Coordinates of C-alpha atoms in Angstrom, one line a residue:
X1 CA 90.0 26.6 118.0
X2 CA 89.6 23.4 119.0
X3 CA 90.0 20.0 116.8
X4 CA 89.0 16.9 116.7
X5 CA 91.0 14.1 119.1
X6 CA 94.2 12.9 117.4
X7 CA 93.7 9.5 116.0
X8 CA 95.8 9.2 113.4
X9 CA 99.9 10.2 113.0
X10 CA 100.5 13.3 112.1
X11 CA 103.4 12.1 110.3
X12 CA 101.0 9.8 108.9
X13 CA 98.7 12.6 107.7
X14 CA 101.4 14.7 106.4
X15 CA 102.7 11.6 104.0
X16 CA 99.1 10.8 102.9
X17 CA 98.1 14.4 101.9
X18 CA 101.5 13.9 99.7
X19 CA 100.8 10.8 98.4
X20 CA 97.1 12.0 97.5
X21 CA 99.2 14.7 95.1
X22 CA 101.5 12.3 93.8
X23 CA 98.9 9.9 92.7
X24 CA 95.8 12.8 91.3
X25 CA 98.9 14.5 89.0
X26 CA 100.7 11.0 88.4
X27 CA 97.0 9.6 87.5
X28 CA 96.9 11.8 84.5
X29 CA 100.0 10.4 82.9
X30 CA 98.9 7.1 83.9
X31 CA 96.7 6.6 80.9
X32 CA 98.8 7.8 77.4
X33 CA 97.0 9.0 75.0
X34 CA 95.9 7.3 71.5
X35 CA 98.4 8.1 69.0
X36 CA 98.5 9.0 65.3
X37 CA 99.8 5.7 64.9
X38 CA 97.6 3.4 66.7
X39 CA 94.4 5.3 65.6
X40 CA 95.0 4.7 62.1
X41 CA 95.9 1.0 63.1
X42 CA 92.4 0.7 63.8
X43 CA 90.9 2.1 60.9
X44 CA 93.1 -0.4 58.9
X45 CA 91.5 -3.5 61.2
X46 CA 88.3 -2.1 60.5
X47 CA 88.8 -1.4 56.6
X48 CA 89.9 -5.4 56.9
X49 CA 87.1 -6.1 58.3
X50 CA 85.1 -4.2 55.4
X51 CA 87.2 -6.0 52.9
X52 CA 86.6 -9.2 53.5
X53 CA 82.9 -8.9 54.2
X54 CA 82.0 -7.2 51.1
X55 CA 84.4 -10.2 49.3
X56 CA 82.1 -12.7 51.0
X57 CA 78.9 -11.2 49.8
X58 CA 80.6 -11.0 45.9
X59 CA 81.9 -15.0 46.5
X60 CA 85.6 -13.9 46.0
X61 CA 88.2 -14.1 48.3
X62 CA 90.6 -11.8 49.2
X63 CA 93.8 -11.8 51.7
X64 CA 94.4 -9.4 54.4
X65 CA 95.2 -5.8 54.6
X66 CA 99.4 -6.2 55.6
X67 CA 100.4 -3.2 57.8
X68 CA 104.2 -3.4 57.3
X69 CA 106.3 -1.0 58.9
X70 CA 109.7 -2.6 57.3
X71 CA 110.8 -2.0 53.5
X72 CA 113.9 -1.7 51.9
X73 CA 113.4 1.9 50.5
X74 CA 111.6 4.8 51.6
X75 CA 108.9 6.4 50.0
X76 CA 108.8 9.5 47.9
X77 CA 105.4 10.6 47.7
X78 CA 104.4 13.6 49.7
X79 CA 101.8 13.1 52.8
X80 CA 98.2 12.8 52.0
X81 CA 95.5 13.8 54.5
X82 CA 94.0 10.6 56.5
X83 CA 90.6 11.8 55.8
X84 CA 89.8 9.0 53.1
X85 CA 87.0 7.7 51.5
X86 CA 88.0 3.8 50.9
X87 CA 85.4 2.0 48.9
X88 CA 85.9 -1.8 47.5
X89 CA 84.3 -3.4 44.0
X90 CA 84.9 -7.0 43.3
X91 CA 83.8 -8.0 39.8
X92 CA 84.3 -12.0 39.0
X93 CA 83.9 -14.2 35.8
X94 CA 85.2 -17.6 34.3
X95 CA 88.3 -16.1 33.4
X96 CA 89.5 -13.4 35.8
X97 CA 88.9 -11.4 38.3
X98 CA 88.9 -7.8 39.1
X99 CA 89.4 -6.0 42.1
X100 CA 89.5 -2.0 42.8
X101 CA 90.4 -0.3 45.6
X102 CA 89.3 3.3 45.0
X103 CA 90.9 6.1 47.9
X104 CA 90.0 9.8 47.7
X105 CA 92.3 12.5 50.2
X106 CA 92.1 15.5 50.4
X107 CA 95.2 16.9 49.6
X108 CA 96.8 19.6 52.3
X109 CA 98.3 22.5 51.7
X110 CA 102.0 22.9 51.9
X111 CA 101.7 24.3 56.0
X112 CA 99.3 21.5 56.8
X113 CA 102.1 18.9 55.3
X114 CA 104.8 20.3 57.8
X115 CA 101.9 19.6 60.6
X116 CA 99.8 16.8 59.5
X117 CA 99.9 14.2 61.9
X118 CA 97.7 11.5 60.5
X119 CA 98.4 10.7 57.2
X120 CA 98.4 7.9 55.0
X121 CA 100.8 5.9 52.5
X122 CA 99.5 3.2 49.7
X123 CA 101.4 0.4 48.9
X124 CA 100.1 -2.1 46.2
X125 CA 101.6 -5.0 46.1
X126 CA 101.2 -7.8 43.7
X127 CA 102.4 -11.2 45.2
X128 CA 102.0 -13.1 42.4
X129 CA 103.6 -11.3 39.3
X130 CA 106.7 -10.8 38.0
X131 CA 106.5 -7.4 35.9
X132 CA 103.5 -4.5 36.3
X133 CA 102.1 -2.1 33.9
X134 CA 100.8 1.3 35.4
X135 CA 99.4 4.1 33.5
X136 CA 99.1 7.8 35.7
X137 CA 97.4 10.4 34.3
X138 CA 96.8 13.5 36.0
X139 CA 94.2 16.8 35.4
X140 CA 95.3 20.3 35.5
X141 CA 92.1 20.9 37.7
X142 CA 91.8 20.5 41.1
X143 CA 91.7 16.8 41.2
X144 CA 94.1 14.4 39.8
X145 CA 93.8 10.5 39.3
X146 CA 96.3 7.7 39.3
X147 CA 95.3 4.4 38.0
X148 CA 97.8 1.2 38.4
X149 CA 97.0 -2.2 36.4
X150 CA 99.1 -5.7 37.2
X151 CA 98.3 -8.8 35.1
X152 CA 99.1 -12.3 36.9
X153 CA 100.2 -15.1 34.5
X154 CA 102.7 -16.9 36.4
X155 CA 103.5 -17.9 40.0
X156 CA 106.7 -15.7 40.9
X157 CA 106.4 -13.1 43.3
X158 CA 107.2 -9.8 43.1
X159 CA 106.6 -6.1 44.2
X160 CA 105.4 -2.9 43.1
X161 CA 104.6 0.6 44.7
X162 CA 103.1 3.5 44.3
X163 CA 102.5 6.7 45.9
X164 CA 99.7 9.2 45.7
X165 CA 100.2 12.2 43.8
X166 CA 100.7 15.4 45.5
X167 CA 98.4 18.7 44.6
X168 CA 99.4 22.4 45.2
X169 CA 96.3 23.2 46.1
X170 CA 94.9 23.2 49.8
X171 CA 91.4 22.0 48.4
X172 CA 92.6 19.8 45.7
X173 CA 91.2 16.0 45.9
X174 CA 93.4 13.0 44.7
X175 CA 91.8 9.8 43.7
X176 CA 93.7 6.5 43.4
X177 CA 92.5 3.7 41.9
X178 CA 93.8 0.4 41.5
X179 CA 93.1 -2.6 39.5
X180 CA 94.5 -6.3 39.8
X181 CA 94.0 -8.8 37.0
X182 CA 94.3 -12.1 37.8
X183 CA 93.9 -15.5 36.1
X184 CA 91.3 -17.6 36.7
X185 CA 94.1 -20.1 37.2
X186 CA 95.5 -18.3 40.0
X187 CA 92.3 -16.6 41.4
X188 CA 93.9 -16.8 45.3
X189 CA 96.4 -14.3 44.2
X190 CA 95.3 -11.4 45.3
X191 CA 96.6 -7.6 45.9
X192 CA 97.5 -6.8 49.1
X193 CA 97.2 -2.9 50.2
X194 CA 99.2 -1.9 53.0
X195 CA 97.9 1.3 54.6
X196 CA 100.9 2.7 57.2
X197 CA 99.2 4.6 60.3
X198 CA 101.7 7.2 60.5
X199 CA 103.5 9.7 57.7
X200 CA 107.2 8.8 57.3
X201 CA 109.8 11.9 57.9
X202 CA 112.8 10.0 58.2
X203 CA 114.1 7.0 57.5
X204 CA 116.5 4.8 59.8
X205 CA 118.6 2.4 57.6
X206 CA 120.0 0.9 60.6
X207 CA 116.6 -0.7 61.7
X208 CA 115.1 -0.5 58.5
X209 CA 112.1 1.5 59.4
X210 CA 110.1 4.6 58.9
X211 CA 110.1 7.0 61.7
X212 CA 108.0 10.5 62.5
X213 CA 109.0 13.1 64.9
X214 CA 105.1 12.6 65.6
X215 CA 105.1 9.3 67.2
X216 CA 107.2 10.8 69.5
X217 CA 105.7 14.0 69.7
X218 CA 103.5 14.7 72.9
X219 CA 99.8 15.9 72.2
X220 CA 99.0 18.9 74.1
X221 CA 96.8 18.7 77.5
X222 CA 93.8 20.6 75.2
X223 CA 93.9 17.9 72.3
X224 CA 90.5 15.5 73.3
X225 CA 92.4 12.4 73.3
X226 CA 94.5 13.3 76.0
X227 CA 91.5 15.1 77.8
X228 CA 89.7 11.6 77.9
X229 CA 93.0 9.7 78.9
X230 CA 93.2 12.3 81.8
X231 CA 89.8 11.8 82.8
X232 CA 90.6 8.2 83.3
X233 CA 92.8 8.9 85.5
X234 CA 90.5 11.2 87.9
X235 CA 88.6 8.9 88.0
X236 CA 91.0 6.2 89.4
X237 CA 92.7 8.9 92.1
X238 CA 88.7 9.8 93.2
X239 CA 88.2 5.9 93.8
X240 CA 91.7 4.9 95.0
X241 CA 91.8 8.1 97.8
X242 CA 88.1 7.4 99.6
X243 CA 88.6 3.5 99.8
X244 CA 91.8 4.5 101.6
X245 CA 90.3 6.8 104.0
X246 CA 87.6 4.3 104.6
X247 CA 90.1 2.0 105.7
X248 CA 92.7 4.5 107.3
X249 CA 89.3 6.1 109.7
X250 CA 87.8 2.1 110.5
X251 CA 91.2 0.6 112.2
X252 CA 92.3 4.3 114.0
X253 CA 88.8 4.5 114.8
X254 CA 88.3 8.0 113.5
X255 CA 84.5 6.6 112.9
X256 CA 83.3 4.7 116.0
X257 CA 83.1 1.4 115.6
X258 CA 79.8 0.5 117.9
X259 CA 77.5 2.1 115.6
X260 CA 75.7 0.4 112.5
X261 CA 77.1 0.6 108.9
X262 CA 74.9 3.3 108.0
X263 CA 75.9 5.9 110.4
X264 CA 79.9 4.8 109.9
X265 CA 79.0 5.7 106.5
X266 CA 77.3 8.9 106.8
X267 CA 79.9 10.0 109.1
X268 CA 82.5 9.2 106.9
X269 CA 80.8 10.7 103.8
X270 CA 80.3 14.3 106.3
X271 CA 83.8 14.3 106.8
X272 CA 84.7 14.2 103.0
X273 CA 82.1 17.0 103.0
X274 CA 79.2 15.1 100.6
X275 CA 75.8 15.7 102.6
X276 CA 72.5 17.3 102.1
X277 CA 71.6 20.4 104.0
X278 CA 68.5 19.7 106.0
X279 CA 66.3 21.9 104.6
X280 CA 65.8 24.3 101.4
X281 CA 67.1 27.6 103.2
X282 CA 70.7 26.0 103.6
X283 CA 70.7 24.7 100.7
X284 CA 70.1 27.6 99.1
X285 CA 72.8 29.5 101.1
X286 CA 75.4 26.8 99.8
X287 CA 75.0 27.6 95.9
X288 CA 74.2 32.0 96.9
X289 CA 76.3 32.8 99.5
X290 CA 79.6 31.5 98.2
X291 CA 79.1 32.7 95.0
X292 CA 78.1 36.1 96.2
X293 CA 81.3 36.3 98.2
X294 CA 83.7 35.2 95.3
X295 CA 81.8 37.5 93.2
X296 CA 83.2 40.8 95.1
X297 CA 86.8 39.8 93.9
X298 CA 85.5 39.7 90.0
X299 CA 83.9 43.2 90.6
X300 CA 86.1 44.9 88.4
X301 CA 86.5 42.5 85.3
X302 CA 82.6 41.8 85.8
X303 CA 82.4 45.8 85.1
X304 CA 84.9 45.6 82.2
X305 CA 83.0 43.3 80.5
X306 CA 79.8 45.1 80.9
X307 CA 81.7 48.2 79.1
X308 CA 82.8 45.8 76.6
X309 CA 79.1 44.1 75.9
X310 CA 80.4 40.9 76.5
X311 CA 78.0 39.9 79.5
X312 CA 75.4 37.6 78.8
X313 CA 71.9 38.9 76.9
X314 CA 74.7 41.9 75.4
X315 CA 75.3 42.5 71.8
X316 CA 79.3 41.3 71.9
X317 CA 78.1 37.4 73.6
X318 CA 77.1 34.6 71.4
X319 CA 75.4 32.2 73.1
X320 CA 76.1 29.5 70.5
X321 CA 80.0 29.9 71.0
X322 CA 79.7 29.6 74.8
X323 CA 77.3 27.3 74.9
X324 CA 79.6 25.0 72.4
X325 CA 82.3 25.8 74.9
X326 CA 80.9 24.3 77.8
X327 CA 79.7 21.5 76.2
X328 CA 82.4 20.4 74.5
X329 CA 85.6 17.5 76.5
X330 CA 87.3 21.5 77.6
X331 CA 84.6 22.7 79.2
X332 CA 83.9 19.4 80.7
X333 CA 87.1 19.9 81.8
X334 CA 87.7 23.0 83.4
X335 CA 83.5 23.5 84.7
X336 CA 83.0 20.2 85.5
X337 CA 85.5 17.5 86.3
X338 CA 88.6 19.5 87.1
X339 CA 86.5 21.8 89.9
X340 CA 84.7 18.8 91.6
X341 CA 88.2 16.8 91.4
X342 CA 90.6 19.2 92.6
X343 CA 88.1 20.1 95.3
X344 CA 87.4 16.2 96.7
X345 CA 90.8 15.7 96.8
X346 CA 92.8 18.2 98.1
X347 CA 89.9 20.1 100.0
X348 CA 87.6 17.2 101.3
X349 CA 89.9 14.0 101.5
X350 CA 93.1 16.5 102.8
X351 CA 91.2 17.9 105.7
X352 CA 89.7 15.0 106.6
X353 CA 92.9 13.2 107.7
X354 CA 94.8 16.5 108.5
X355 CA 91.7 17.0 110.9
X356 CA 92.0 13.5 112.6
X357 CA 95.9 14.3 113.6
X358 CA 94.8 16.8 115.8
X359 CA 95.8 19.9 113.7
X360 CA 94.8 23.4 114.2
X361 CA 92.2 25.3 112.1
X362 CA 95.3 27.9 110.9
X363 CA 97.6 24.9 109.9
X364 CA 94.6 23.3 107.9
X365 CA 94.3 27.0 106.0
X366 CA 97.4 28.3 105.2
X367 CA 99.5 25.2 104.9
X368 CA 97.1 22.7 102.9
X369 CA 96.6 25.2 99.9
X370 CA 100.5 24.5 99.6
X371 CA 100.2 21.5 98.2
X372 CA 97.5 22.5 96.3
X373 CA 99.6 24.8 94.6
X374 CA 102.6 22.5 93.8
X375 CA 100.1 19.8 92.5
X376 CA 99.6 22.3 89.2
X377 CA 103.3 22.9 88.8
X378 CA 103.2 20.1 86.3
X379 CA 101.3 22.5 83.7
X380 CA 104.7 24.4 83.9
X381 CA 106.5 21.3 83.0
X382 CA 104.7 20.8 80.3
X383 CA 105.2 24.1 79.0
X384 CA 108.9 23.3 79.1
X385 CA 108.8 20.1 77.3
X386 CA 106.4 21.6 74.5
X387 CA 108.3 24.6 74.0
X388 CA 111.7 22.7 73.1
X389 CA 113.7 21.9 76.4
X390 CA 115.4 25.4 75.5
X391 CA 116.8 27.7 78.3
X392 CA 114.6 30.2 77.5
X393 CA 111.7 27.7 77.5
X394 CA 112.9 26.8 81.4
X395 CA 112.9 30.6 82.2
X396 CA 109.4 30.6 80.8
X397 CA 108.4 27.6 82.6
X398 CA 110.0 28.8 86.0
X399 CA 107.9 32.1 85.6
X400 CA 104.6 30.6 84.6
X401 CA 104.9 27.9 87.8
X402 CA 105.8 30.8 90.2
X403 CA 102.8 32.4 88.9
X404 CA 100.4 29.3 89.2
X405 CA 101.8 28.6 92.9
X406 CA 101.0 32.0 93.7
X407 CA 96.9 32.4 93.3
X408 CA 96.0 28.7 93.5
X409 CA 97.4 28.9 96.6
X410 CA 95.7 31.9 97.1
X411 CA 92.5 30.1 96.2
X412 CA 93.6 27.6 98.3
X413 CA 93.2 29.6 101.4
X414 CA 90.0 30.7 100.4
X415 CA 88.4 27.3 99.2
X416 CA 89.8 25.4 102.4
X417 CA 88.1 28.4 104.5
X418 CA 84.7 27.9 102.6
X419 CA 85.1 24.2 103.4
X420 CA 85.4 24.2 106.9
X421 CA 83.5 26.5 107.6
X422 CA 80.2 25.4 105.6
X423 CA 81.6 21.6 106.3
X424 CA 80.3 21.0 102.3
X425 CA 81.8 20.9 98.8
X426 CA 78.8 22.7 97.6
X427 CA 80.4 26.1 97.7
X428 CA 83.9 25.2 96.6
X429 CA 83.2 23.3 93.9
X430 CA 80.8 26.2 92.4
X431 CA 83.5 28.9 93.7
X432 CA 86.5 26.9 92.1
X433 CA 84.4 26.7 88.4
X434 CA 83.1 30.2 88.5
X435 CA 86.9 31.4 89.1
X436 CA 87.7 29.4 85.7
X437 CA 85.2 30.7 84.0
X438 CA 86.4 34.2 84.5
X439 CA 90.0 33.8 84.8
X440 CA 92.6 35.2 87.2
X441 CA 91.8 38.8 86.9
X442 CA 93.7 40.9 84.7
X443 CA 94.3 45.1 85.0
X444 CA 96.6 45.5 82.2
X445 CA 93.5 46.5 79.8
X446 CA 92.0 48.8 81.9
X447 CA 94.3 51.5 80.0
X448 CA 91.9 50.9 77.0
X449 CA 89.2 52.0 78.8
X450 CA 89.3 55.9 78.3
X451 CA 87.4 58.0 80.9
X452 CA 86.0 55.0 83.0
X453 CA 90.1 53.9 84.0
X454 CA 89.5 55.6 87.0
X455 CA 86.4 53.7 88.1
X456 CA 87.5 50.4 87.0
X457 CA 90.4 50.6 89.4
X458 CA 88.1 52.0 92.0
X459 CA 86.0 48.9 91.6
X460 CA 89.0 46.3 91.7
X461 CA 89.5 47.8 95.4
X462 CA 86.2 48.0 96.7
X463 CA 85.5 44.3 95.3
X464 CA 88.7 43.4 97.5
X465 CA 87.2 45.3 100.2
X466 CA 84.1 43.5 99.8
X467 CA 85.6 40.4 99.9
X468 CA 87.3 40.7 103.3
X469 CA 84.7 41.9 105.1
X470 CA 82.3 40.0 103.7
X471 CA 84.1 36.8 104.4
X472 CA 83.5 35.4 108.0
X473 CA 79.9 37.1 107.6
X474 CA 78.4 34.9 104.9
X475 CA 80.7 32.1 106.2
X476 CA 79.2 31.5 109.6
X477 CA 78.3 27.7 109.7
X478 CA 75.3 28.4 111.4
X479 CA 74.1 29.8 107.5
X480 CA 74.8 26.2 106.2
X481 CA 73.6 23.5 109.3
X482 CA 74.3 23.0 112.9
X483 CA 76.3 21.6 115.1
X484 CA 74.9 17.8 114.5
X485 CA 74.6 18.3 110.2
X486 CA 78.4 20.3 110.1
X487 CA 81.2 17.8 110.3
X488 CA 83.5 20.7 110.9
X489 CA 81.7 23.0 113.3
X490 CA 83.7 21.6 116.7
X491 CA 86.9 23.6 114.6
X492 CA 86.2 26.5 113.4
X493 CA 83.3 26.8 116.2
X494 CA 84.7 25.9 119.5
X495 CA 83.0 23.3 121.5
X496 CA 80.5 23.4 123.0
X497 CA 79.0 25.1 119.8
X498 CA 76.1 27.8 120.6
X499 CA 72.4 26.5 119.1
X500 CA 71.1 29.1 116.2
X501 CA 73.8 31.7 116.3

């Protein structure tokens, strides 16, 4: 078919279209995620905060909460959980002061310890004493409670700490609470509590400080922290990519110049496939048709879970568990942000500058998806870094990637197709998240099936079947616009293009 006039390098194309994959998958490292340790930084600012407000309103005054990561001895106390409950009374008369600091936890149980990544240590340390006096005491029920006294009488310094008991039961609650005395004569001489944001696992006596495999420790690409991060990042790589284009199609006059802002911009915005059908048929034909067509290639599981009740308004679906799915940062995810994404910039954005070089409709097909494919290779690496660096975790990782290139290029092929030919990211981007929501399809359970094996294999064939005849049928551009409203028609057309075929 024929293409649009070369205006831009193809060289120039080809290095874009790999600088677009470089900067979507580097954009979602770009951003770390929060860590155990800076998270709980923030609830010690906060509690600070607290502290000395609640001080104010009682007319004391207290010092700030220290967050020191350096100490000449480890501690010994097992890890408490960071869900805490911190609460401050200040009690003042002629003579002396009082001040508690009262912290519940709720104590994990021994294979949460091993796991926990956000716990908490208590240090109490009396700045102005020279000896301390504490009394534990401890419950055979399921909560225990440790109480520490210090009296001030002199202007010294020294240091005392304590640690929270540890419970052997997975519900068990620990409550610590801790009183300073202080004489009226020294009423600035307050506790300080410092509250370390991460559990200690080790301890380097060369730089004197506490370390946890889980500060370096990589949170996996499902934990919410990271799914924000990432999203961050998207959003950068869709900004970053159009105002290049803009720019790249204004000085190699891919737009024509002589025409007014408004049409530069329309034109632009056709190419990267963002338009509104002209009137309610097409646009109706841009969310049906392409889902009808993707639908033949699900025949089969769509029957399997039919046989196992699991389609919607059937006894085995829960509407509150799906619903909760799709509403929560994965779903987001996967329905929402990845499909629209993924489909902007290595459908829309890709073909429009591979389209300006001059290339044919076949190259744009079967060679685009390509990069498509390697751009999810990094969920392979991930894999491999996760699982331990191991040989067998790079065998593992090799196999999963080989798998991933193979059927996202394969819905590559498929979604560049749609794209060109319907010159819209309607139908890709509803394609690309109703192929997530099912899966890639899987035949090993059919065997489970009994007596309906046979038709269930019958069905993955004709849905294949289906598929490929279907395809160029309920493709045709003339279902979607016409030759002025599709950006694409002139390729995958011919020019002059026919009026209401």
């Amino acid at each position: 078919m024929a293409a649009f006039d070369p205006t831009i390098s193809p060289w120039l194309a080809a290095s874009s279209c790999v600088g677009f994959t470089i900067l979507f998958v580097g954009s979602l490292y770009v951003f770390p995620a929060e860590t155990v340790k800076s998270k709980l930084a923030k609830q010690v600012r906060e509690h600070a905060r607290y502290t000395a407000t609640a001080a104010a309103a009682a007319g004391t005054t207290t010092q700030p909460l220290v967050n020191n990561y350096h100490t000449s001895t480890p501690p010994a106390s097992p890890r408490p959980s960071s869900s805490s409950a911190i609460s401050t009374h200040s009690n003042a008369t002629a003579t002396s002061t009082s001040n508690t600091l009262i912290i519940t936890t709720k104590a994990p149980s021994t294979a949460d310890n091993r796991a926990h990544r956000s716990s908490t240590h208590l240090h109490f340390i009396d700045t102005t004493s020279s000896a301390a006096n504490s009394r534990a005491s401890s419950s055979p029920a399921t909560s225990s409670t440790s109480t520490f006294s210090a009296s001030s009488a002199s202007s010294s310094s020294s240091a005392s700490a304590s640690t929270l008991p540890s419970s052997s039961s997975a519900s068990a609650t620990t409550t610590t609470t801790i009183t300073a005395m202080a004489d009226s004569s020294s009423l600035s001489a307050k506790p300080e509590v410092a509250i370390h944001p991460h559990s200690y696992s080790q301890y380097d006596q060369e730089s004197a400080r506490f370390q946890s495999p889980v500060e370096n420790q990589k949170l996996d690409r499902n934990h919410p922290l990271v799914i924000k991060q990432r999203f961050k990042g998207i959003a950068l790589t869709c900004f970053v990519v159009p105002f290049y284009l803009w720019w790249l199609f204004k000085f190699s006059g891919a737009i024509s110049t002589d025409k007014s802002f408004w049409e530069r911009l329309g034109r632009f915005l056709g190419l990267l496939g963002i338009s509104i059908p002209n009137n309610i048929f097409k646009l109706v034909n841009h969310v049906v048709l392409p889902l009808l067509l993707v639908g033949c290639l699900f025949m089969g599981p769509t029957l399997m879970m039919f046989l196992s009740n699991e389609l919607p308004f059937q006894q085995a679906f829960d509407w509150t568990t799906q619903r909760q799915h799709i509403q929560g940062l994965m779903g987001l995810r996967n329905f929402v942000v990845g499909p629209i994404s993924e489909e902007f910039i290595f459908r829309a954005c890709m073909v429009a500058i591979v389209a300006n070089s001059g290339a044919r409709l076949p190259m744009m097909i079967f060679v685009l998806p390509l990069v498509f494919g390697i751009a999810h290779i990094n969920h392979a690496y991930e894999s491999y870094v996760k699982k331990g660096r191991t040989r067998q975790a790079l065998m593992g990782a090799a196999a999963m990637a080989a798998f991933q290139l193979l059927y996202t290029t394969l819905f590559g092929w498929f979604a560049t197709f749609l794209f060109l030919r319907t010159s819209n990211l309607i139908g890709p981007c509803l394609c690309h998240t109703f192929c997530n929501m099912m899966g890639f399809p899987d035949v090993t359970n059919i065997q489970y099936f009994g007596r309906w094996k046979k038709w269930l294999y019958l069905t993955f064939v004709v849905g294949m079947v289906l598929f490929g005849l279907l395809l160029r049928p309920l493709t045709h551009p003339a279902w979607y616009g016409d030759e002025e409203s599709s950006a694409y028609w002139v390729i995958t057309m011919g020019a002059p293009a026919p009026h209401g075929s």
